[in-house]
PDB file of C-alpha atoms in Angstrom:
ATOM      1  CA  UNK A   1      -6.190  36.863 -40.545  1.00 76.00           C
ATOM      2  CA  UNK A   2      -7.495  40.353 -39.832  1.00 96.00           C
ATOM      3  CA  UNK A   3      -5.010  43.193 -40.253  1.00 98.00           C
ATOM      4  CA  UNK A   4      -4.751  45.154 -37.002  1.00 98.00           C
ATOM      5  CA  UNK A   5      -2.586  48.020 -35.747  1.00 98.00           C
ATOM      6  CA  UNK A   6      -3.122  47.765 -32.001  1.00 98.00           C
ATOM      7  CA  UNK A   7      -0.160  49.379 -30.237  1.00 98.00           C
ATOM      8  CA  UNK A   8       1.079  50.944 -33.483  1.00 98.00           C
ATOM      9  CA  UNK A   9       1.483  54.680 -34.072  1.00 99.00           C
ATOM     10  CA  UNK A  10       0.894  56.224 -37.493  1.00 99.00           C
ATOM     11  CA  UNK A  11       1.533  59.655 -38.988  1.00 99.00           C
ATOM     12  CA  UNK A  12      -0.575  60.536 -42.030  1.00 99.00           C
ATOM     13  CA  UNK A  13       0.273  63.784 -43.840  1.00 98.00           C
ATOM     14  CA  UNK A  14      -2.321  65.772 -45.724  1.00 98.00           C
ATOM     15  CA  UNK A  15      -4.973  63.983 -43.690  1.00 98.00           C
ATOM     16  CA  UNK A  16      -7.476  66.806 -43.224  1.00 97.00           C
ATOM     17  CA  UNK A  17      -9.587  65.649 -46.160  1.00 96.00           C
ATOM     18  CA  UNK A  18      -9.797  63.404 -49.199  1.00 93.00           C
ATOM     19  CA  UNK A  19      -7.499  60.405 -49.326  1.00 96.00           C
ATOM     20  CA  UNK A  20      -5.518  61.340 -46.237  1.00 98.00           C
ATOM     21  CA  UNK A  21      -8.652  61.559 -44.125  1.00 98.00           C
ATOM     22  CA  UNK A  22      -9.789  58.134 -45.294  1.00 98.00           C
ATOM     23  CA  UNK A  23      -6.321  56.680 -44.625  1.00 98.00           C
ATOM     24  CA  UNK A  24      -6.348  58.100 -41.085  1.00 98.00           C
ATOM     25  CA  UNK A  25      -9.864  56.821 -40.388  1.00 98.00           C
ATOM     26  CA  UNK A  26      -9.025  53.357 -41.753  1.00 98.00           C
ATOM     27  CA  UNK A  27      -5.863  53.026 -39.651  1.00 98.00           C
ATOM     28  CA  UNK A  28      -7.602  54.261 -36.509  1.00 98.00           C
ATOM     29  CA  UNK A  29     -10.515  51.878 -37.059  1.00 98.00           C
ATOM     30  CA  UNK A  30      -8.006  49.010 -36.939  1.00 98.00           C
ATOM     31  CA  UNK A  31      -6.417  50.135 -33.696  1.00 98.00           C
ATOM     32  CA  UNK A  32      -3.649  52.566 -34.674  1.00 99.00           C
ATOM     33  CA  UNK A  33      -2.988  55.770 -32.796  1.00 99.00           C
ATOM     34  CA  UNK A  34      -2.947  58.386 -35.549  1.00 99.00           C
ATOM     35  CA  UNK A  35      -1.308  61.768 -35.971  1.00 99.00           C
ATOM     36  CA  UNK A  36      -3.537  63.661 -38.382  1.00 98.00           C
ATOM     37  CA  UNK A  37      -1.244  66.136 -40.116  1.00 98.00           C
ATOM     38  CA  UNK A  38      -2.708  68.850 -42.312  1.00 98.00           C
ATOM     39  CA  UNK A  39      -1.620  72.401 -43.081  1.00 96.00           C
ATOM     40  CA  UNK A  40      -5.228  73.593 -43.476  1.00 93.00           C
ATOM     41  CA  UNK A  41      -6.489  76.291 -41.139  1.00 90.00           C
ATOM     42  CA  UNK A  42      -9.925  76.872 -39.651  1.00 84.00           C
ATOM     43  CA  UNK A  43     -12.466  78.447 -42.000  1.00 76.00           C
ATOM     44  CA  UNK A  44     -13.704  80.787 -39.240  1.00 75.00           C
ATOM     45  CA  UNK A  45     -11.962  82.267 -36.209  1.00 76.00           C
ATOM     46  CA  UNK A  46     -12.176  79.823 -33.348  1.00 76.00           C
ATOM     47  CA  UNK A  47     -13.400  77.028 -35.601  1.00 90.00           C
ATOM     48  CA  UNK A  48     -11.961  73.570 -36.160  1.00 96.00           C
ATOM     49  CA  UNK A  49      -9.105  73.000 -38.530  1.00 97.00           C
ATOM     50  CA  UNK A  50      -9.489  70.111 -40.997  1.00 97.00           C
ATOM     51  CA  UNK A  51      -7.002  68.057 -38.955  1.00 98.00           C
ATOM     52  CA  UNK A  52      -8.938  68.704 -35.753  1.00 97.00           C
ATOM     53  CA  UNK A  53     -12.181  67.679 -37.427  1.00 97.00           C
ATOM     54  CA  UNK A  54     -10.688  64.328 -38.427  1.00 98.00           C
ATOM     55  CA  UNK A  55      -9.312  63.818 -34.928  1.00 98.00           C
ATOM     56  CA  UNK A  56     -12.806  64.454 -33.559  1.00 98.00           C
ATOM     57  CA  UNK A  57     -14.193  61.780 -35.916  1.00 98.00           C
ATOM     58  CA  UNK A  58     -11.607  59.262 -34.785  1.00 98.00           C
ATOM     59  CA  UNK A  59     -12.114  59.961 -31.090  1.00 98.00           C
ATOM     60  CA  UNK A  60     -15.906  59.798 -31.470  1.00 98.00           C
ATOM     61  CA  UNK A  61     -15.479  56.322 -32.962  1.00 98.00           C
ATOM     62  CA  UNK A  62     -13.412  55.223 -29.957  1.00 98.00           C
ATOM     63  CA  UNK A  63      -9.940  55.757 -31.397  1.00 98.00           C
ATOM     64  CA  UNK A  64      -6.926  57.848 -30.414  1.00 98.00           C
ATOM     65  CA  UNK A  65      -5.633  60.707 -32.536  1.00 98.00           C
ATOM     66  CA  UNK A  66      -3.722  63.973 -32.397  1.00 98.00           C
ATOM     67  CA  UNK A  67      -3.861  66.926 -34.778  1.00 98.00           C
ATOM     68  CA  UNK A  68      -0.738  68.494 -36.250  1.00 98.00           C
ATOM     69  CA  UNK A  69      -0.485  71.473 -38.588  1.00 98.00           C
ATOM     70  CA  UNK A  70       3.144  71.328 -39.744  1.00 98.00           C
ATOM     71  CA  UNK A  71       4.005  71.966 -43.350  1.00 98.00           C
ATOM     72  CA  UNK A  72       5.783  68.908 -44.728  1.00 98.00           C
ATOM     73  CA  UNK A  73       8.334  71.244 -46.329  1.00 98.00           C
ATOM     74  CA  UNK A  74       9.313  72.721 -42.932  1.00 98.00           C
ATOM     75  CA  UNK A  75      12.124  70.560 -41.543  1.00 98.00           C
ATOM     76  CA  UNK A  76      11.957  72.019 -38.031  1.00 98.00           C
ATOM     77  CA  UNK A  77       8.163  71.681 -37.812  1.00 98.00           C
ATOM     78  CA  UNK A  78       8.232  68.091 -39.076  1.00 98.00           C
ATOM     79  CA  UNK A  79      10.944  67.133 -36.575  1.00 98.00           C
ATOM     80  CA  UNK A  80       8.844  68.719 -33.821  1.00 98.00           C
ATOM     81  CA  UNK A  81       5.818  66.697 -34.982  1.00 98.00           C
ATOM     82  CA  UNK A  82       7.788  63.460 -34.701  1.00 98.00           C
ATOM     83  CA  UNK A  83       9.276  64.436 -31.324  1.00 98.00           C
ATOM     84  CA  UNK A  84       5.826  65.348 -29.974  1.00 98.00           C
ATOM     85  CA  UNK A  85       4.454  62.025 -31.210  1.00 98.00           C
ATOM     86  CA  UNK A  86       7.213  60.065 -29.491  1.00 98.00           C
ATOM     87  CA  UNK A  87       6.736  62.072 -26.299  1.00 98.00           C
ATOM     88  CA  UNK A  88       3.021  61.240 -26.307  1.00 98.00           C
ATOM     89  CA  UNK A  89       3.010  57.673 -27.619  1.00 98.00           C
ATOM     90  CA  UNK A  90       6.593  56.431 -27.467  1.00 98.00           C
ATOM     91  CA  UNK A  91       7.166  55.446 -31.094  1.00 98.00           C
ATOM     92  CA  UNK A  92       6.286  55.893 -34.770  1.00 98.00           C
ATOM     93  CA  UNK A  93       5.579  52.695 -36.694  1.00 99.00           C
ATOM     94  CA  UNK A  94       3.865  53.986 -39.817  1.00 99.00           C
ATOM     95  CA  UNK A  95       4.393  57.024 -42.034  1.00 99.00           C
ATOM     96  CA  UNK A  96       1.988  57.773 -44.853  1.00 99.00           C
ATOM     97  CA  UNK A  97       3.371  60.490 -47.135  1.00 98.00           C
ATOM     98  CA  UNK A  98       0.113  61.740 -48.618  1.00 98.00           C
ATOM     99  CA  UNK A  99       0.347  65.561 -48.584  1.00 98.00           C
ATOM    100  CA  UNK A 100       0.258  67.128 -52.030  1.00 96.00           C
ATOM    101  CA  UNK A 101      -0.841  69.992 -54.259  1.00 96.00           C
ATOM    102  CA  UNK A 102      -1.517  70.549 -57.950  1.00 95.00           C
ATOM    103  CA  UNK A 103      -0.402  73.373 -60.218  1.00 96.00           C
ATOM    104  CA  UNK A 104      -1.481  71.972 -63.586  1.00 95.00           C
ATOM    105  CA  UNK A 105      -0.475  73.682 -66.822  1.00 97.00           C
ATOM    106  CA  UNK A 106       1.211  72.625 -70.013  1.00 98.00           C
ATOM    107  CA  UNK A 107       4.981  72.801 -69.707  1.00 98.00           C
ATOM    108  CA  UNK A 108       5.098  75.727 -72.155  1.00 98.00           C
ATOM    109  CA  UNK A 109       2.830  77.787 -69.881  1.00 98.00           C
ATOM    110  CA  UNK A 110       4.141  76.580 -66.529  1.00 98.00           C
ATOM    111  CA  UNK A 111       6.398  78.811 -64.467  1.00 98.00           C
ATOM    112  CA  UNK A 112       9.474  77.335 -62.853  1.00 98.00           C
ATOM    113  CA  UNK A 113       8.125  78.529 -59.507  1.00 98.00           C
ATOM    114  CA  UNK A 114       5.079  76.285 -59.939  1.00 98.00           C
ATOM    115  CA  UNK A 115       7.296  73.414 -61.058  1.00 98.00           C
ATOM    116  CA  UNK A 116       9.542  73.812 -58.008  1.00 98.00           C
ATOM    117  CA  UNK A 117       6.612  74.212 -55.582  1.00 98.00           C
ATOM    118  CA  UNK A 118       4.996  70.918 -56.596  1.00 98.00           C
ATOM    119  CA  UNK A 119       8.326  69.075 -56.425  1.00 98.00           C
ATOM    120  CA  UNK A 120       9.024  70.614 -53.008  1.00 98.00           C
ATOM    121  CA  UNK A 121       5.696  69.519 -51.522  1.00 98.00           C
ATOM    122  CA  UNK A 122       5.481  66.036 -53.001  1.00 98.00           C
ATOM    123  CA  UNK A 123       9.109  64.934 -53.205  1.00 98.00           C
ATOM    124  CA  UNK A 124      10.938  67.021 -50.625  1.00 98.00           C
ATOM    125  CA  UNK A 125       7.975  66.869 -48.248  1.00 98.00           C
ATOM    126  CA  UNK A 126       8.064  63.072 -48.338  1.00 98.00           C
ATOM    127  CA  UNK A 127      11.848  63.037 -47.962  1.00 98.00           C
ATOM    128  CA  UNK A 128      11.715  65.433 -44.990  1.00 98.00           C
ATOM    129  CA  UNK A 129       9.038  63.411 -43.194  1.00 99.00           C
ATOM    130  CA  UNK A 130      10.786  60.123 -43.939  1.00 99.00           C
ATOM    131  CA  UNK A 131      14.137  61.465 -42.735  1.00 99.00           C
ATOM    132  CA  UNK A 132      12.482  62.571 -39.485  1.00 99.00           C
ATOM    133  CA  UNK A 133      11.315  59.021 -38.661  1.00 99.00           C
ATOM    134  CA  UNK A 134      14.093  56.969 -40.282  1.00 99.00           C
ATOM    135  CA  UNK A 135      16.550  56.681 -37.372  1.00 98.00           C
ATOM    136  CA  UNK A 136      13.680  56.059 -34.974  1.00 98.00           C
ATOM    137  CA  UNK A 137      12.384  53.204 -37.115  1.00 99.00           C
ATOM    138  CA  UNK A 138      15.885  51.757 -37.413  1.00 98.00           C
ATOM    139  CA  UNK A 139      16.283  51.807 -33.635  1.00 98.00           C
ATOM    140  CA  UNK A 140      12.879  50.141 -33.216  1.00 98.00           C
ATOM    141  CA  UNK A 141      13.683  47.517 -35.828  1.00 98.00           C
ATOM    142  CA  UNK A 142      10.310  48.235 -37.389  1.00 98.00           C
ATOM    143  CA  UNK A 143       8.820  50.709 -39.840  1.00 99.00           C
ATOM    144  CA  UNK A 144       6.256  50.906 -42.606  1.00 99.00           C
ATOM    145  CA  UNK A 145       6.419  53.841 -45.031  1.00 99.00           C
ATOM    146  CA  UNK A 146       4.211  54.617 -48.005  1.00 99.00           C
ATOM    147  CA  UNK A 147       4.938  57.204 -50.691  1.00 98.00           C
ATOM    148  CA  UNK A 148       1.959  58.428 -52.683  1.00 98.00           C
ATOM    149  CA  UNK A 149       2.897  58.181 -56.341  1.00 98.00           C
ATOM    150  CA  UNK A 150       0.611  58.553 -59.376  1.00 97.00           C
ATOM    151  CA  UNK A 151      -0.059  57.160 -62.820  1.00 95.00           C
ATOM    152  CA  UNK A 152       0.830  60.680 -63.985  1.00 96.00           C
ATOM    153  CA  UNK A 153       4.364  59.936 -62.865  1.00 96.00           C
ATOM    154  CA  UNK A 154       4.438  56.312 -63.970  1.00 97.00           C
ATOM    155  CA  UNK A 155       2.980  56.938 -67.422  1.00 97.00           C
ATOM    156  CA  UNK A 156       2.657  60.705 -67.937  1.00 96.00           C
ATOM    157  CA  UNK A 157      -0.331  63.026 -68.184  1.00 94.00           C
ATOM    158  CA  UNK A 158      -0.792  66.205 -70.212  1.00 94.00           C
ATOM    159  CA  UNK A 159      -0.377  69.343 -68.143  1.00 96.00           C
ATOM    160  CA  UNK A 160       1.280  67.626 -65.185  1.00 96.00           C
ATOM    161  CA  UNK A 161       5.011  67.729 -65.890  1.00 98.00           C
ATOM    162  CA  UNK A 162       5.743  69.050 -62.392  1.00 98.00           C
ATOM    163  CA  UNK A 163       3.416  66.588 -60.659  1.00 98.00           C
ATOM    164  CA  UNK A 164       4.544  63.669 -62.821  1.00 98.00           C
ATOM    165  CA  UNK A 165       8.227  64.396 -62.231  1.00 98.00           C
ATOM    166  CA  UNK A 166       7.704  64.530 -58.453  1.00 98.00           C
ATOM    167  CA  UNK A 167       5.572  61.399 -58.386  1.00 98.00           C
ATOM    168  CA  UNK A 168       8.041  59.311 -60.397  1.00 98.00           C
ATOM    169  CA  UNK A 169      10.858  60.594 -58.205  1.00 98.00           C
ATOM    170  CA  UNK A 170       9.005  59.154 -55.208  1.00 98.00           C
ATOM    171  CA  UNK A 171       9.189  55.727 -56.837  1.00 98.00           C
ATOM    172  CA  UNK A 172      12.958  56.088 -57.076  1.00 98.00           C
ATOM    173  CA  UNK A 173      13.097  57.155 -53.429  1.00 98.00           C
ATOM    174  CA  UNK A 174      11.023  54.106 -52.478  1.00 98.00           C
ATOM    175  CA  UNK A 175      13.249  51.757 -54.471  1.00 98.00           C
ATOM    176  CA  UNK A 176      16.411  52.848 -52.668  1.00 98.00           C
ATOM    177  CA  UNK A 177      14.937  53.200 -49.176  1.00 98.00           C
ATOM    178  CA  UNK A 178      13.412  49.730 -49.384  1.00 98.00           C
ATOM    179  CA  UNK A 179      16.910  48.358 -49.993  1.00 98.00           C
ATOM    180  CA  UNK A 180      18.513  50.443 -47.245  1.00 98.00           C
ATOM    181  CA  UNK A 181      15.757  49.688 -44.734  1.00 98.00           C
ATOM    182  CA  UNK A 182      15.527  45.946 -45.288  1.00 98.00           C
ATOM    183  CA  UNK A 183      17.977  44.936 -42.559  1.00 98.00           C
ATOM    184  CA  UNK A 184      16.008  46.957 -39.995  1.00 98.00           C
ATOM    185  CA  UNK A 185      12.562  45.652 -41.006  1.00 98.00           C
ATOM    186  CA  UNK A 186      11.598  48.965 -42.595  1.00 99.00           C
ATOM    187  CA  UNK A 187       9.361  48.274 -45.564  1.00 99.00           C
ATOM    188  CA  UNK A 188       8.764  51.036 -48.091  1.00 99.00           C
ATOM    189  CA  UNK A 189       6.074  50.988 -50.760  1.00 98.00           C
ATOM    190  CA  UNK A 190       4.231  53.293 -53.143  1.00 98.00           C
ATOM    191  CA  UNK A 191       0.494  53.758 -53.566  1.00 98.00           C
ATOM    192  CA  UNK A 192      -0.811  55.141 -56.861  1.00 97.00           C
ATOM    193  CA  UNK A 193      -4.412  56.184 -56.179  1.00 96.00           C
ATOM    194  CA  UNK A 194      -7.217  57.177 -58.495  1.00 92.00           C
ATOM    195  CA  UNK A 195      -9.772  59.006 -56.388  1.00 83.00           C
ATOM    196  CA  UNK A 196     -12.229  61.871 -56.449  1.00 75.00           C
ATOM    197  CA  UNK A 197     -10.715  64.500 -54.164  1.00 63.00           C
ATOM    198  CA  UNK A 198     -10.418  68.268 -54.059  1.00 59.00           C
ATOM    199  CA  UNK A 199      -7.371  67.895 -56.331  1.00 57.00           C
ATOM    200  CA  UNK A 200      -9.336  66.010 -59.021  1.00 61.00           C
ATOM    201  CA  UNK A 201     -12.630  67.922 -58.850  1.00 63.00           C
ATOM    202  CA  UNK A 202     -13.636  69.107 -62.299  1.00 65.00           C
ATOM    203  CA  UNK A 203     -11.231  66.770 -64.074  1.00 66.00           C
ATOM    204  CA  UNK A 204     -13.578  63.774 -64.354  1.00 71.00           C
ATOM    205  CA  UNK A 205     -17.303  63.304 -65.168  1.00 76.00           C
ATOM    206  CA  UNK A 206     -19.763  62.839 -62.292  1.00 79.00           C
ATOM    207  CA  UNK A 207     -20.421  59.087 -62.844  1.00 80.00           C
ATOM    208  CA  UNK A 208     -16.694  58.361 -62.699  1.00 76.00           C
ATOM    209  CA  UNK A 209     -16.237  60.497 -59.599  1.00 78.00           C
ATOM    210  CA  UNK A 210     -18.990  58.529 -57.866  1.00 81.00           C
ATOM    211  CA  UNK A 211     -17.062  55.290 -58.415  1.00 86.00           C
ATOM    212  CA  UNK A 212     -13.732  56.830 -57.451  1.00 89.00           C
ATOM    213  CA  UNK A 213     -14.429  57.393 -53.782  1.00 91.00           C
ATOM    214  CA  UNK A 214     -11.299  57.910 -51.654  1.00 92.00           C
ATOM    215  CA  UNK A 215     -12.430  55.187 -49.258  1.00 94.00           C
ATOM    216  CA  UNK A 216     -12.044  52.665 -52.103  1.00 95.00           C
ATOM    217  CA  UNK A 217      -8.276  53.363 -52.131  1.00 97.00           C
ATOM    218  CA  UNK A 218      -7.515  53.139 -48.410  1.00 98.00           C
ATOM    219  CA  UNK A 219      -7.734  49.317 -48.176  1.00 98.00           C
ATOM    220  CA  UNK A 220      -4.613  49.252 -50.356  1.00 98.00           C
ATOM    221  CA  UNK A 221      -2.894  51.623 -47.946  1.00 98.00           C
ATOM    222  CA  UNK A 222      -3.873  49.437 -44.992  1.00 98.00           C
ATOM    223  CA  UNK A 223      -2.270  46.436 -46.706  1.00 98.00           C
ATOM    224  CA  UNK A 224       0.931  48.324 -47.586  1.00 98.00           C
ATOM    225  CA  UNK A 225       1.566  49.371 -43.966  1.00 99.00           C
ATOM    226  CA  UNK A 226       0.566  46.083 -42.348  1.00 98.00           C
ATOM    227  CA  UNK A 227       2.988  43.897 -40.410  1.00 98.00           C
ATOM    228  CA  UNK A 228       3.159  41.415 -43.301  1.00 98.00           C
ATOM    229  CA  UNK A 229       3.385  44.121 -45.969  1.00 98.00           C
ATOM    230  CA  UNK A 230       5.561  43.642 -49.036  1.00 98.00           C
ATOM    231  CA  UNK A 231       8.347  46.079 -49.815  1.00 98.00           C
ATOM    232  CA  UNK A 232       9.348  47.811 -53.095  1.00 98.00           C
ATOM    233  CA  UNK A 233       5.774  47.533 -54.332  1.00 98.00           C
ATOM    234  CA  UNK A 234       3.906  50.049 -56.474  1.00 98.00           C
ATOM    235  CA  UNK A 235       0.239  49.329 -55.818  1.00 98.00           C
ATOM    236  CA  UNK A 236      -2.345  51.092 -57.979  1.00 98.00           C
ATOM    237  CA  UNK A 237      -5.822  51.549 -56.526  1.00 97.00           C
ATOM    238  CA  UNK A 238      -9.137  53.015 -57.590  1.00 95.00           C
ATOM    239  CA  UNK A 239     -12.865  52.204 -57.544  1.00 93.00           C
ATOM    240  CA  UNK A 240     -12.177  48.940 -55.724  1.00 94.00           C
ATOM    241  CA  UNK A 241      -9.716  47.694 -58.361  1.00 96.00           C
ATOM    242  CA  UNK A 242      -6.066  47.108 -57.474  1.00 97.00           C
ATOM    243  CA  UNK A 243      -3.170  46.652 -59.882  1.00 98.00           C
ATOM    244  CA  UNK A 244       0.588  46.390 -59.497  1.00 98.00           C
ATOM    245  CA  UNK A 245       3.011  48.452 -61.577  1.00 98.00           C
ATOM    246  CA  UNK A 246       6.543  47.301 -62.330  1.00 98.00           C
ATOM    247  CA  UNK A 247       9.661  48.975 -63.681  1.00 97.00           C
ATOM    248  CA  UNK A 248      11.202  46.311 -65.870  1.00 98.00           C
ATOM    249  CA  UNK A 249      14.232  45.847 -68.097  1.00 98.00           C
ATOM    250  CA  UNK A 250      14.484  43.897 -71.329  1.00 98.00           C
ATOM    251  CA  UNK A 251      17.274  41.402 -71.953  1.00 98.00           C
ATOM    252  CA  UNK A 252      18.865  43.790 -74.407  1.00 98.00           C
ATOM    253  CA  UNK A 253      21.224  43.241 -77.336  1.00 98.00           C
ATOM    254  CA  UNK A 254      24.975  43.757 -77.487  1.00 97.00           C
ATOM    255  CA  UNK A 255      25.825  45.770 -80.601  1.00 97.00           C
ATOM    256  CA  UNK A 256      29.298  46.972 -79.565  1.00 95.00           C
ATOM    257  CA  UNK A 257      30.454  50.587 -79.781  1.00 94.00           C
ATOM    258  CA  UNK A 258      32.493  52.656 -82.157  1.00 94.00           C
ATOM    259  CA  UNK A 259      31.881  53.863 -85.661  1.00 95.00           C
ATOM    260  CA  UNK A 260      28.402  52.965 -86.898  1.00 96.00           C
ATOM    261  CA  UNK A 261      27.025  52.088 -83.441  1.00 97.00           C
ATOM    262  CA  UNK A 262      24.032  54.491 -83.659  1.00 97.00           C
ATOM    263  CA  UNK A 263      23.030  52.793 -86.908  1.00 97.00           C
ATOM    264  CA  UNK A 264      23.391  49.343 -85.340  1.00 97.00           C
ATOM    265  CA  UNK A 265      21.176  50.482 -82.445  1.00 97.00           C
ATOM    266  CA  UNK A 266      18.574  51.639 -84.952  1.00 98.00           C
ATOM    267  CA  UNK A 267      18.721  48.332 -86.801  1.00 98.00           C
ATOM    268  CA  UNK A 268      18.445  46.327 -83.568  1.00 98.00           C
ATOM    269  CA  UNK A 269      15.913  48.541 -81.813  1.00 98.00           C
ATOM    270  CA  UNK A 270      13.024  46.102 -82.158  1.00 98.00           C
ATOM    271  CA  UNK A 271      15.161  43.349 -80.622  1.00 98.00           C
ATOM    272  CA  UNK A 272      16.379  45.706 -77.887  1.00 98.00           C
ATOM    273  CA  UNK A 273      12.733  46.494 -77.125  1.00 98.00           C
ATOM    274  CA  UNK A 274      11.571  42.868 -77.134  1.00 98.00           C
ATOM    275  CA  UNK A 275       9.696  42.276 -73.875  1.00 98.00           C
ATOM    276  CA  UNK A 276      10.043  38.503 -73.891  1.00 98.00           C
ATOM    277  CA  UNK A 277      11.936  37.547 -70.713  1.00 97.00           C
ATOM    278  CA  UNK A 278      11.935  41.109 -69.374  1.00 98.00           C
ATOM    279  CA  UNK A 279      12.474  41.243 -65.633  1.00 98.00           C
ATOM    280  CA  UNK A 280      12.422  43.457 -62.545  1.00 97.00           C
ATOM    281  CA  UNK A 281      16.026  44.149 -61.429  1.00 97.00           C
ATOM    282  CA  UNK A 282      16.616  43.787 -57.700  1.00 96.00           C
ATOM    283  CA  UNK A 283      18.738  46.958 -57.750  1.00 96.00           C
ATOM    284  CA  UNK A 284      20.262  49.487 -60.136  1.00 96.00           C
ATOM    285  CA  UNK A 285      23.517  47.519 -60.338  1.00 96.00           C
ATOM    286  CA  UNK A 286      21.787  44.837 -62.405  1.00 96.00           C
ATOM    287  CA  UNK A 287      21.878  47.006 -65.512  1.00 96.00           C
ATOM    288  CA  UNK A 288      25.647  47.230 -65.420  1.00 97.00           C
ATOM    289  CA  UNK A 289      26.055  43.502 -64.735  1.00 96.00           C
ATOM    290  CA  UNK A 290      23.800  42.693 -67.677  1.00 96.00           C
ATOM    291  CA  UNK A 291      25.712  44.991 -70.016  1.00 95.00           C
ATOM    292  CA  UNK A 292      29.154  43.787 -68.972  1.00 96.00           C
ATOM    293  CA  UNK A 293      28.004  40.163 -69.114  1.00 96.00           C
ATOM    294  CA  UNK A 294      26.779  40.544 -72.689  1.00 95.00           C
ATOM    295  CA  UNK A 295      29.960  42.364 -73.685  1.00 95.00           C
ATOM    296  CA  UNK A 296      32.110  39.558 -72.245  1.00 96.00           C
ATOM    297  CA  UNK A 297      30.018  36.927 -74.022  1.00 94.00           C
ATOM    298  CA  UNK A 298      30.423  38.805 -77.283  1.00 92.00           C
TER     299      UNK A 298
END
């Protein structure tokens, strides 16, 4: 069955170019009314902003869209964006937290200001936008939210300690919000894209960039915000390939505690690390239940 968004309203942040633009175009092409949010300003006086240019594309293709220039780190501006959207279209069904920046340097050379700035935009920006739509989605009994994570957060990448920390934090935010939103049909997922955008220009060779078109990622986004979307999913996407990432836990080994415990951990570390029968806990409380259960058995 075709995935459609007729009657649905979506907000896509950082949608003036790159991945966000493709996400906005893809949602609009399937019937969504789209708020194209982007902080970018017009290159020349009186010219179009990036957000306005995307809106023009959507409207020219027969869709409905509105431009918005709020910074995702500005609580008041984000709340105004959501209020304006509801005033115009009555609801918000989909939020795509896509806005982001890079300030790459090795940790030794990175300033704390650059660390904080990246965390503010990626993590706090997503939290601010999500908070602004959360009660509305609860009242509607419907919501689809996507956080944009990254393999740099899931697995690390040299020179991206700030970016990686923010992106992994978004996975933690997704994990908890998916639990809290379940009773109100709010599904929260993460998308980990690999795409050639302004943020990745110069980091990859030309043949790879040609394969890594942003439009090859957006089908994953469309799936993650669909009516039948999963929840608590980390979907990786790039060059037309899609993978799923999991945060798992091994069965573990009870070695007790007290004198000599560090040495017993060292001796049992291979067994502790054994991935046979590893699993994905349904919540953070599973760790404690596993540990207490093994202690009681011992």
